[in-house]
Short mmCIF file of C-alpha atoms in Angstrom, two decimals:
data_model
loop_
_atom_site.label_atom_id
_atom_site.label_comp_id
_atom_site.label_asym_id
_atom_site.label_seq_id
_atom_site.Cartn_x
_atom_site.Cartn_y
_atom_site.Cartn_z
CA UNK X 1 2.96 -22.77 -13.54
CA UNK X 2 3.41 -20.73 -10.55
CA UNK X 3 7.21 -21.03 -9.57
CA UNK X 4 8.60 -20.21 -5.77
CA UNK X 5 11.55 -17.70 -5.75
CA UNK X 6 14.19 -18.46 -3.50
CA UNK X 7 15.45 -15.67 -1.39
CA UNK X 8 18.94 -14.63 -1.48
CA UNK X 9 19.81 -11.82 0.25
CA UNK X 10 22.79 -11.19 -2.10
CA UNK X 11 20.62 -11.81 -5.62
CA UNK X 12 18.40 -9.93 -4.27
CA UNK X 13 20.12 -6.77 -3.84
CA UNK X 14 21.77 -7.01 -7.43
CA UNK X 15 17.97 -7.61 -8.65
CA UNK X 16 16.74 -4.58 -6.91
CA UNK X 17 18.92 -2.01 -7.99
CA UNK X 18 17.33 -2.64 -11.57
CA UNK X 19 13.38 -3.01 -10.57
CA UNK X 20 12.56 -0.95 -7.75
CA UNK X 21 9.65 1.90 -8.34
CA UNK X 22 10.64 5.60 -8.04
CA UNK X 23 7.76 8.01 -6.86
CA UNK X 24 7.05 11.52 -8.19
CA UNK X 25 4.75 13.71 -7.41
CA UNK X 26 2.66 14.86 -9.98
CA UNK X 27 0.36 17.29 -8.65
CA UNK X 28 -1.82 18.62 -5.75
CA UNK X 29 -3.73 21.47 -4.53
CA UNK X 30 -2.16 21.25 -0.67
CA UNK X 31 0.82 23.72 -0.32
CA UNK X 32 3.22 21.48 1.28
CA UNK X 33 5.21 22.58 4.46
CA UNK X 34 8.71 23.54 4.70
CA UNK X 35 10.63 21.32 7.18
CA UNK X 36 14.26 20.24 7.57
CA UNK X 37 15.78 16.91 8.02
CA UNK X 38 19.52 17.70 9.50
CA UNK X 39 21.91 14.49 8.54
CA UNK X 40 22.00 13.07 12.12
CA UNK X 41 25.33 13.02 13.94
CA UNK X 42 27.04 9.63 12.88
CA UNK X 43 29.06 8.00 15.68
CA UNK X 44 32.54 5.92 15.57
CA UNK X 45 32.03 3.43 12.82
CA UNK X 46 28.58 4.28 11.67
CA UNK X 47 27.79 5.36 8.22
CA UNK X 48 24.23 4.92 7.58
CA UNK X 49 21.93 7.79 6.76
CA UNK X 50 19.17 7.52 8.58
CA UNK X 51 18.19 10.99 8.01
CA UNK X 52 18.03 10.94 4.34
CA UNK X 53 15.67 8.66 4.04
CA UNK X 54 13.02 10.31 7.13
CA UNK X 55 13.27 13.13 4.44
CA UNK X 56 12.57 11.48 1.28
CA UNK X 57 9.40 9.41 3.17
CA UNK X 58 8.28 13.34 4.10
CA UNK X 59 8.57 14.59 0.81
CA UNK X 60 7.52 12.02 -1.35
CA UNK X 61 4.16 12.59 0.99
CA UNK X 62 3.39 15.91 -0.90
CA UNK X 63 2.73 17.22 2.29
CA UNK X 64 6.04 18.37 3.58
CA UNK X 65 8.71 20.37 1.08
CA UNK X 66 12.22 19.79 2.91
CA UNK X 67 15.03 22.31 2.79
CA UNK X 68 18.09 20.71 0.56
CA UNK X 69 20.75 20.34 3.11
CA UNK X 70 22.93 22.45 1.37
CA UNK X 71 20.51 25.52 2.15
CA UNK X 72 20.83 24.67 5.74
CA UNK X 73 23.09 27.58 8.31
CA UNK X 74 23.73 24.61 10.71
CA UNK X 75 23.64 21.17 11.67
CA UNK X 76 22.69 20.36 15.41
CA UNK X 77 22.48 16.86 16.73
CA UNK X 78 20.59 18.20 19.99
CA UNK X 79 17.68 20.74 20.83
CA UNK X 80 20.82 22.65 22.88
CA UNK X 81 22.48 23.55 19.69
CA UNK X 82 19.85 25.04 17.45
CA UNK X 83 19.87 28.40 17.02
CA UNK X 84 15.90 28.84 16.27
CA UNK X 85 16.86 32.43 14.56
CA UNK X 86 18.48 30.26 11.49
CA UNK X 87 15.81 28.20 10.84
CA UNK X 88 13.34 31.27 11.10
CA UNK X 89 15.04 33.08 8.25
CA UNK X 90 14.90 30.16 6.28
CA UNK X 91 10.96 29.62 6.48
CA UNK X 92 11.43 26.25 8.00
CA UNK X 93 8.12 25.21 10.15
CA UNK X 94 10.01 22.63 11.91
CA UNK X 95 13.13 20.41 11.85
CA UNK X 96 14.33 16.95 12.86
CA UNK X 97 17.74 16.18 14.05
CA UNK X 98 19.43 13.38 16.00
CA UNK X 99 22.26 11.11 16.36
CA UNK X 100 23.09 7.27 15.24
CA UNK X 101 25.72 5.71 18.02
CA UNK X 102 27.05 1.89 17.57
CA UNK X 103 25.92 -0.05 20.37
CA UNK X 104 27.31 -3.48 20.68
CA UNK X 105 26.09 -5.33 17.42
CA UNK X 106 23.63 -2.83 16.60
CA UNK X 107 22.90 0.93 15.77
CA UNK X 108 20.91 3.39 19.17
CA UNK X 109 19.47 6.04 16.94
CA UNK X 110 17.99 9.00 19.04
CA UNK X 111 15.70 11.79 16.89
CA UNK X 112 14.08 15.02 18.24
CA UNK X 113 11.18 17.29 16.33
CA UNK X 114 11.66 20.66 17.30
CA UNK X 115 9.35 23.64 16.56
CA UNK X 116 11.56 26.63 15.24
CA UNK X 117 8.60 29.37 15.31
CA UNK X 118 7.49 27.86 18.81
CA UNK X 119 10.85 27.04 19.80
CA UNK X 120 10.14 23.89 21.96
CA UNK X 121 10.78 20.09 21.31
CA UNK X 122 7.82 18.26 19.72
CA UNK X 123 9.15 15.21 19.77
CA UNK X 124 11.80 13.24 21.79
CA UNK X 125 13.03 9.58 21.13
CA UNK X 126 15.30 6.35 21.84
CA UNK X 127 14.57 3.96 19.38
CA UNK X 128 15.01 0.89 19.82
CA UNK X 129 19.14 -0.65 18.87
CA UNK X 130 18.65 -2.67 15.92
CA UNK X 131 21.44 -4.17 13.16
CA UNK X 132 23.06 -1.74 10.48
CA UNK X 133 20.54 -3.84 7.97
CA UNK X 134 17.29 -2.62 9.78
CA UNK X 135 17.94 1.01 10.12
CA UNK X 136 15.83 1.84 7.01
CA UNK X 137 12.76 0.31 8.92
CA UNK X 138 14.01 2.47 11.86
CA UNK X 139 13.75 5.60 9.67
CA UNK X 140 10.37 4.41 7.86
CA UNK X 141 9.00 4.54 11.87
CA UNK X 142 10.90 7.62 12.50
CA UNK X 143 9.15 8.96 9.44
CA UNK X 144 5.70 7.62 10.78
CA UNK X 145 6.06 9.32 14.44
CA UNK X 146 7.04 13.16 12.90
CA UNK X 147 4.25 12.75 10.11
CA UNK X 148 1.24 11.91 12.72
CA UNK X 149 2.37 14.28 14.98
CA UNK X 150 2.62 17.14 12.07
CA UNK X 151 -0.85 15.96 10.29
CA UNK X 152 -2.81 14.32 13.42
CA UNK X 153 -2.98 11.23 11.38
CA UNK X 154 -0.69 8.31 11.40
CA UNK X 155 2.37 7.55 9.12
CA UNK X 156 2.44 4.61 6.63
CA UNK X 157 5.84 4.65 5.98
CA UNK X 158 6.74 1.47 7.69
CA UNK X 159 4.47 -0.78 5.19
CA UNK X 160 4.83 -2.86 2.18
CA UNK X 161 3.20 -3.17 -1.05
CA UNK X 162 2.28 -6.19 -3.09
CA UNK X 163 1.50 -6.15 -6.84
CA UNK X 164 2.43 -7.76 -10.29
CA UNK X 165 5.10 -6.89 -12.62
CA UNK X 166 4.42 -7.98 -16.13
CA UNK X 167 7.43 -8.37 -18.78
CA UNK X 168 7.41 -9.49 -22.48
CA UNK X 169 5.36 -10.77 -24.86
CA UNK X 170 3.51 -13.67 -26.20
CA UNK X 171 5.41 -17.01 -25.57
CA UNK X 172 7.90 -15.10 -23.64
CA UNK X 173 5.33 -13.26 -21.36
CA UNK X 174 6.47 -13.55 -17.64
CA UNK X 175 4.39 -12.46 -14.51
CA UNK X 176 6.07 -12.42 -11.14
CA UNK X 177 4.59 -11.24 -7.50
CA UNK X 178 6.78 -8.72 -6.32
CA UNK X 179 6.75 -7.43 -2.38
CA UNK X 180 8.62 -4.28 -1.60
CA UNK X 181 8.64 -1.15 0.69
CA UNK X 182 5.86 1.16 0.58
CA UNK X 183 7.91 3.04 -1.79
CA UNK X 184 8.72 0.48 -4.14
CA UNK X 185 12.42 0.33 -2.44
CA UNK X 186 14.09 -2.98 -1.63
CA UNK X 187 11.69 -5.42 -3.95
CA UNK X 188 11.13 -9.26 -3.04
CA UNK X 189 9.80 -11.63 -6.12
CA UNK X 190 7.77 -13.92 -4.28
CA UNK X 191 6.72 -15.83 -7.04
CA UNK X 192 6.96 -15.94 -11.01
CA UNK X 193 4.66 -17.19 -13.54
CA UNK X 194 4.28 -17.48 -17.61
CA UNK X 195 0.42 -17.08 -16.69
CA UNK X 196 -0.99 -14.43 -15.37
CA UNK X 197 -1.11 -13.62 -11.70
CA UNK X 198 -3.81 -11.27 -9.99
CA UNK X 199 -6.11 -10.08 -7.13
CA UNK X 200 -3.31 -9.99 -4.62
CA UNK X 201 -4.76 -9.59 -0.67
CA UNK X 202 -2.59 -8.89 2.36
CA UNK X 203 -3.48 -11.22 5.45
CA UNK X 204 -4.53 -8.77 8.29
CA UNK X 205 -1.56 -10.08 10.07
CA UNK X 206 0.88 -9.35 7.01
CA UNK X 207 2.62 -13.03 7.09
CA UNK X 208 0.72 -14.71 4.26
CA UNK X 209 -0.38 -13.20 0.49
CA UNK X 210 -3.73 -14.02 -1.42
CA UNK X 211 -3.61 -14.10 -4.86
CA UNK X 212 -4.91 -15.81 -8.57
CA UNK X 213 -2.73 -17.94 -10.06
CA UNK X 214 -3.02 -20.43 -13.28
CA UNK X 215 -1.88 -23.51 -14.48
CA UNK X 216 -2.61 -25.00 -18.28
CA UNK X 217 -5.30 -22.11 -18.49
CA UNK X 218 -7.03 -23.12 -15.24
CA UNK X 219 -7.25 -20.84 -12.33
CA UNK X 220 -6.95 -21.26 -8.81
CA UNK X 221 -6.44 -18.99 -4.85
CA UNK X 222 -3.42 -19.56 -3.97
CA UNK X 223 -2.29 -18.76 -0.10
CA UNK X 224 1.67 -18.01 0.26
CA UNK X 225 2.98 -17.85 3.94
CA UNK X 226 6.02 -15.43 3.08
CA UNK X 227 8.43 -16.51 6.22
CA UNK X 228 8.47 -20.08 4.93
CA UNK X 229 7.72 -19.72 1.44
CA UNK X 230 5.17 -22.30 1.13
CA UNK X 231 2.75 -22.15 -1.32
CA UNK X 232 -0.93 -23.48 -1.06
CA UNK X 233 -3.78 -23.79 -3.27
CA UNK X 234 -6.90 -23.20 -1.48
CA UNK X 235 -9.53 -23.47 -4.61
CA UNK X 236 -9.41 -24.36 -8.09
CA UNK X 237 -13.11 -25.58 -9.12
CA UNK X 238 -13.93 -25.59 -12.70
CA UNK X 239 -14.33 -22.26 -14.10
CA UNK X 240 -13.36 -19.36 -12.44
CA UNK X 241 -11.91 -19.39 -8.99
CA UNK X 242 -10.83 -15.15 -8.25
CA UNK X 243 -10.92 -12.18 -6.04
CA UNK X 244 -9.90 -13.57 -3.18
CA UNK X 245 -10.46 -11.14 0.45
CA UNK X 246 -9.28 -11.91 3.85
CA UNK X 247 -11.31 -12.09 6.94
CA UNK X 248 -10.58 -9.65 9.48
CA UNK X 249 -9.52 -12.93 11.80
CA UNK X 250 -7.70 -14.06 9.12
CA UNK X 251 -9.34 -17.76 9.38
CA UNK X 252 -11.20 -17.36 6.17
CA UNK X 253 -10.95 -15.73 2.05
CA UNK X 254 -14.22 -14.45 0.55
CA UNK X 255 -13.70 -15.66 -3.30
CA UNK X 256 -15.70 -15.71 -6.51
CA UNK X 257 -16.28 -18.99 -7.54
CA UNK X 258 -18.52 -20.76 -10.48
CA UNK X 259 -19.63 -24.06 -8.69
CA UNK X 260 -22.54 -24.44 -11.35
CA UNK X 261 -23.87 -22.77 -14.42
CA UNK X 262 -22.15 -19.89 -16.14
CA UNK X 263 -22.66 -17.48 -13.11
CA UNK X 264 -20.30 -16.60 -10.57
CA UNK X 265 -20.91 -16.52 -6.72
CA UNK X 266 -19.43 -15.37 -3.92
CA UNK X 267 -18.32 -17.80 -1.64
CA UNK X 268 -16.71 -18.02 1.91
CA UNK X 269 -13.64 -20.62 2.19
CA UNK X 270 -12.18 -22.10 4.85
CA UNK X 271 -8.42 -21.56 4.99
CA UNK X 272 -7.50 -24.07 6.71
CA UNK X 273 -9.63 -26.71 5.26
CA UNK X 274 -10.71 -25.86 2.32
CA UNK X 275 -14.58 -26.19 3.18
CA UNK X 276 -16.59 -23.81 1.56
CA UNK X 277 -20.19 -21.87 2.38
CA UNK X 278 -21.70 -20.12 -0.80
CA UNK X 279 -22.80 -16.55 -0.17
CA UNK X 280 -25.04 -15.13 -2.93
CA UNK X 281 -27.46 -16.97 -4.74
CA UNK X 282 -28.53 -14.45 -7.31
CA UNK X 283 -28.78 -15.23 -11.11
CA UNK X 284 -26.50 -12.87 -12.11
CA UNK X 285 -23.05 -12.30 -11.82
CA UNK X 286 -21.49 -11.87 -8.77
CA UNK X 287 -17.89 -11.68 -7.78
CA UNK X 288 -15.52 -8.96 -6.19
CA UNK X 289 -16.48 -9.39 -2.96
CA UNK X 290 -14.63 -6.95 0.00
CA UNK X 291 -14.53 -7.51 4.03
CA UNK X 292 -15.27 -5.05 5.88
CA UNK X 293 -13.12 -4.39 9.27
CA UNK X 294 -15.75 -5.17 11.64
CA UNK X 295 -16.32 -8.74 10.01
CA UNK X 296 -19.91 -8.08 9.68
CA UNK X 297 -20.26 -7.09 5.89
CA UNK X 298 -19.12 -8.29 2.71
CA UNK X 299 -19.39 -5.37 -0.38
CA UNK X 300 -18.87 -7.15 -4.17
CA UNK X 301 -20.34 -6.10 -7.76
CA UNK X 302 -23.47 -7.58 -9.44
CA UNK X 303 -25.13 -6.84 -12.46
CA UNK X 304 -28.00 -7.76 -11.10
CA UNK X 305 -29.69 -4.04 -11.93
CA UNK X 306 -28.38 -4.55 -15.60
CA UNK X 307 -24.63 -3.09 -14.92
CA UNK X 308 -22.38 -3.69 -12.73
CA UNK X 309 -22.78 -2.16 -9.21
CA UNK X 310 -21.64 -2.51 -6.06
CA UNK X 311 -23.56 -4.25 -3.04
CA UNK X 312 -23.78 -4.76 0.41
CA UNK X 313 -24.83 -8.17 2.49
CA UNK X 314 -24.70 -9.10 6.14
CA UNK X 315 -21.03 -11.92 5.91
CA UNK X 316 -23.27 -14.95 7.75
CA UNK X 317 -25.60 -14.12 4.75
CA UNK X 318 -29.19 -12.08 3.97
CA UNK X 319 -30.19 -9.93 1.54
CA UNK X 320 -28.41 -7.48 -0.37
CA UNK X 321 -28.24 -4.05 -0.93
CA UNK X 322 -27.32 -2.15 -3.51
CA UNK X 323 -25.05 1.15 -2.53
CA UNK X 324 -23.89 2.66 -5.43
CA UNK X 325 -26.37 4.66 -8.11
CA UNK X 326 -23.63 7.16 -9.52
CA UNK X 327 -21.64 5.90 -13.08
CA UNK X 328 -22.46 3.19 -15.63
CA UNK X 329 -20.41 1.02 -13.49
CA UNK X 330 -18.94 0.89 -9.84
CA UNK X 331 -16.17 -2.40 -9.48
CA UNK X 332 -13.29 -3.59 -7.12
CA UNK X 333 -14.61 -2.20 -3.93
CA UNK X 334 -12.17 -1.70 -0.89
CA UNK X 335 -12.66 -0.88 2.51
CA UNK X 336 -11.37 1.49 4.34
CA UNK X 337 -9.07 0.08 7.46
CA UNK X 338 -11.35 2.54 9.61
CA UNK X 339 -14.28 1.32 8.03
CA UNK X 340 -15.75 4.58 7.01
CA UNK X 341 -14.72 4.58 3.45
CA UNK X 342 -15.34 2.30 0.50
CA UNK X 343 -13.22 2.64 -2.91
CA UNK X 344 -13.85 1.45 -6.17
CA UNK X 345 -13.15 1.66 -9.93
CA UNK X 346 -16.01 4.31 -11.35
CA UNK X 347 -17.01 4.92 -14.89
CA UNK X 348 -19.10 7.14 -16.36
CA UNK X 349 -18.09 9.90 -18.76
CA UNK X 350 -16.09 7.18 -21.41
CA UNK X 351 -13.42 7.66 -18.18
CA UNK X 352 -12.72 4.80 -15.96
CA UNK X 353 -11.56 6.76 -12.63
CA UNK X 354 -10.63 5.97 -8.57
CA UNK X 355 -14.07 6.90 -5.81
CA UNK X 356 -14.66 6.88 -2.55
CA UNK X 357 -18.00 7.04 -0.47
CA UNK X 358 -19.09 6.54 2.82
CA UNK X 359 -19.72 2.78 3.59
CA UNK X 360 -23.13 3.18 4.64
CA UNK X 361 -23.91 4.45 1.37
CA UNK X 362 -23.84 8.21 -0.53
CA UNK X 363 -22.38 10.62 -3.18
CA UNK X 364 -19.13 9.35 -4.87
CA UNK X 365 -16.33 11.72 -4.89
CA UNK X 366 -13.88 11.27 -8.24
CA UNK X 367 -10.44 11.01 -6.73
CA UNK X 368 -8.61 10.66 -10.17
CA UNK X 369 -8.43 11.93 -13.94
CA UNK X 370 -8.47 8.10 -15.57
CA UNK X 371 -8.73 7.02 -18.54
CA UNK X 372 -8.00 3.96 -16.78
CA UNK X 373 -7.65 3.50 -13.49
CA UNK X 374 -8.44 0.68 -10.93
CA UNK X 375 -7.94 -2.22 -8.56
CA UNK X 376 -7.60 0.73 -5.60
CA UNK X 377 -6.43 -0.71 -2.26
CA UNK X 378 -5.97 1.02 1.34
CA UNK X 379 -2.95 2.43 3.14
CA UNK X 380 -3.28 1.62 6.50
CA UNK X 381 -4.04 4.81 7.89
CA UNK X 382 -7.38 4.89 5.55
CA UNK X 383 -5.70 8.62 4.38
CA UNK X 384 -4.10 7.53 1.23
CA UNK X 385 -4.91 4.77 -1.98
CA UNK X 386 -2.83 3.03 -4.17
CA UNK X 387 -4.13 1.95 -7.32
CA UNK X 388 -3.13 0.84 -11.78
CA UNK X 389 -3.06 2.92 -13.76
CA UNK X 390 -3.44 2.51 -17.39
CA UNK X 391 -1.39 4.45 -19.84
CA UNK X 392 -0.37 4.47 -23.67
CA UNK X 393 2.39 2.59 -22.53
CA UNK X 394 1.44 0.38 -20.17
CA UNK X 395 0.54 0.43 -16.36
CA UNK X 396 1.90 2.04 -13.30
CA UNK X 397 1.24 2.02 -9.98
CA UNK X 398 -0.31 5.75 -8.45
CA UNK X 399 -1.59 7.03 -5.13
CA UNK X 400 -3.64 9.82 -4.34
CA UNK X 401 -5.03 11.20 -1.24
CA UNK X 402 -8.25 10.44 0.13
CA UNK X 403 -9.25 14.45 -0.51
CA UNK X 404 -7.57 14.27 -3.87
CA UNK X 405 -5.45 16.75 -3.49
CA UNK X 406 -2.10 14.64 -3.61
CA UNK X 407 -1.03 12.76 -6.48
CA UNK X 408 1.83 10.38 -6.63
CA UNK X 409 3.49 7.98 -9.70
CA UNK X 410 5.19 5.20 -8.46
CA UNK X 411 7.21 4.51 -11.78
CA UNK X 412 8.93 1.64 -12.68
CA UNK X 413 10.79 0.23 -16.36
CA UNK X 414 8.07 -2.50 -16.70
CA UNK X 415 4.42 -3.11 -16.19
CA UNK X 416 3.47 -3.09 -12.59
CA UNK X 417 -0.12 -3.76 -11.77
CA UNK X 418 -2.62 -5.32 -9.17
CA UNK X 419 -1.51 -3.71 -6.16
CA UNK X 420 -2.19 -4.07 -2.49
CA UNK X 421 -1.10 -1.94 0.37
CA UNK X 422 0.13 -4.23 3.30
CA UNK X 423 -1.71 -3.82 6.93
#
């Protein structure tokens, strides 16, 4: 049975000190680029370091090496204290400094990106005042603003993730739906379950979660609005009810479904009331299906050419297309949130490994080194995948780079699985 968690802030925070993910960085073919983060001048009464964690988003990139602060000649608070000369010496490309000053119930940060080779300011801002409890989400947007303006693409440091975390065994098997920062800081359970949960799907508008659920062996899509905590079933025909993928409006979930017979279809359900319009009609099986941004396409996997591939077909319905002819097997495609890109799980080679293509069809390129490695979904910024991967030990959560060439583990002390990277 699928159980609601009630949020405490105060359980919470003893609960995440014990479960959150750490990243490392286990590889990469990108040099990354030396920067500093100087601690930011604290004013009267303010002790949060908003600094610290800009610097650990950067790093934990792979795409920025920061100088440990105890390397550092100075600490300036304003562009008219840095002496460019020390930064020079120290092969720093550029550096961040600012101040945090209490303002009434809140916390003014103000943050600066200054060239030191260039010597001119980059970057200039007032953010917003916000409580001492939100200034993390200040410095995941802080984060954001320095990495798109270093890399021309934008941050996602100011996201969530959604997956699984799997604990024990047999009788005492538990499954709970966790929600955290992109980094695995600060986890939420959402929901818990002795049965196992899976497929979980963001809402475009990042207020409601997607996801397979069971009850006495029976599945079902289950819709959970997380400011309210209400929990919805949405489908549970006999058989299998799975894979569930938002509509760009958000009105409707594409789902696999097995109305009649053994096969499974692809189906498009109404949210709001339930009613249902089946979308493939093929004797084989179909199921997976994926959205793409413009609304127009759904992309699933058939094994309707013998093995499972992945396909293409117009959302109001028509024929499809097959778009994948690389691997034994292509399965759990994902757009791209730019639409240019689909993912999937590939295999060929006895490996089981992370792809990308172009959506309108072409050569794969093998992102990963497998054995096992699937369900890939999205960062926002279409730059950067998160996907399970399988071990001797179990399964962790990874991300790698859309060019491959940065690899991260997101490692936690239990089973973590079936994520999904929040809009």
């Amino acid at each position: 049975m699928i159980k609601k968690i009630l949020l405490v802030v105060g359980l919470l925070a003893c609960w995440a000190a014990h479960a959150q993910l750490n990243i490392t960085v286990t590889g990469g073919q990108t040099a990354p680029q030396p920067i500093a983060v100087v601690p930011f001048q604290n004013g009267p009464g303010v002790t949060f370091d908003v600094a610290q964690i800009v610097q650990d988003d950067l790093a934990s990139s792979g795409l920025f090496k920061a100088l440990p602060r105890s390397d550092m000649l100075e600490k300036p608070s304003t562009p008219e204290q840095v002496n460019y000369r020390n930064w020079q010496v120290l092969g720093v490309n550029d550096i961040v400094i600012g101040q945090e000053t209490a303002s009434g119930d809140g916390v003014a940060v103000r943050f600066y990106l200054l060239d030191t080779f260039g010597q001119k300011q980059l970057l200039g801002y007032d953010m917003p005042v916000v409580p001492v409890g939100q200034l993390r989400y200040v410095a995941h947007r802080i984060a954001d603003l320095v990495y798109q303006k270093l890399t021309g693409i934008p941050g996602y440091f100011d996201t969530q993730i959604a997956y699984v975390e799997a604990s024990g065994l047999g009788m005492h098997r538990n499954f709970k739906l966790v929600v955290a920062d992109w980094d695995g800081k600060f986890p939420h359970v959402i929901a818990s379950s002795n049965e196992p949960i899976l497929s979980v799907a963001w809402s475009p508008d990042r207020k409601r979660l997607a996801f397979v659920g069971y009850h006495n062996n029976r599945s079902a899509v289950y819709v959970d609005t997380l400011a309210t905590g209400t929990l919805r079933e949405v489908t549970s025909v006999a058989g299998v009810n799975g894979s569930p993928a938002w509509s760009p409006d958000g009105r409707s979930l594409a789902v696999t479904l097995t109305t009649s017979g053994a096969n499974t279809n692809i189906y498009i359900v109404d949210v709001a009331t339930g009613q249902r319009r089946q979308l493939t009609h093929d004797s084989g099986i179909n199921a997976e299906p994926a959205w793409s941004p413009d609304g127009q396409t759904i992309a699933f996997v058939s094994d309707r050419g013998g093995n499972p591939q992945i396909y293409t077909m117009p959302a109001g319905g028509g024929a499809a297309t097959r778009v994948t002819f690389e691997g034994v097997q292509n399965q759990r495609p994902a757009y791209s949130p730019n639409g240019k890109l689909l993912a999937m799980a590939d295999v060929q080679g006895g490996l089981q490994r992370i792809a990308i293509m172009p959506a309108t069809g072409g050569p794969l390129k093998i992102l990963t080194s497998g054995p096992v490695d699937e369900s890939p979904s999205f960062a926002p910024n279409s730059n950067v995948l998160i996907y399970e991967k399988r071990t001797a030990s179990g399964t962790e959560l990874a991300t790698v780079s859309i060019d491959g060439h940065v690899n991260q583990i997101l490692r936690g002390s239990t089973n973590v699985q079936e994520p999904a990277w929040s809009p």
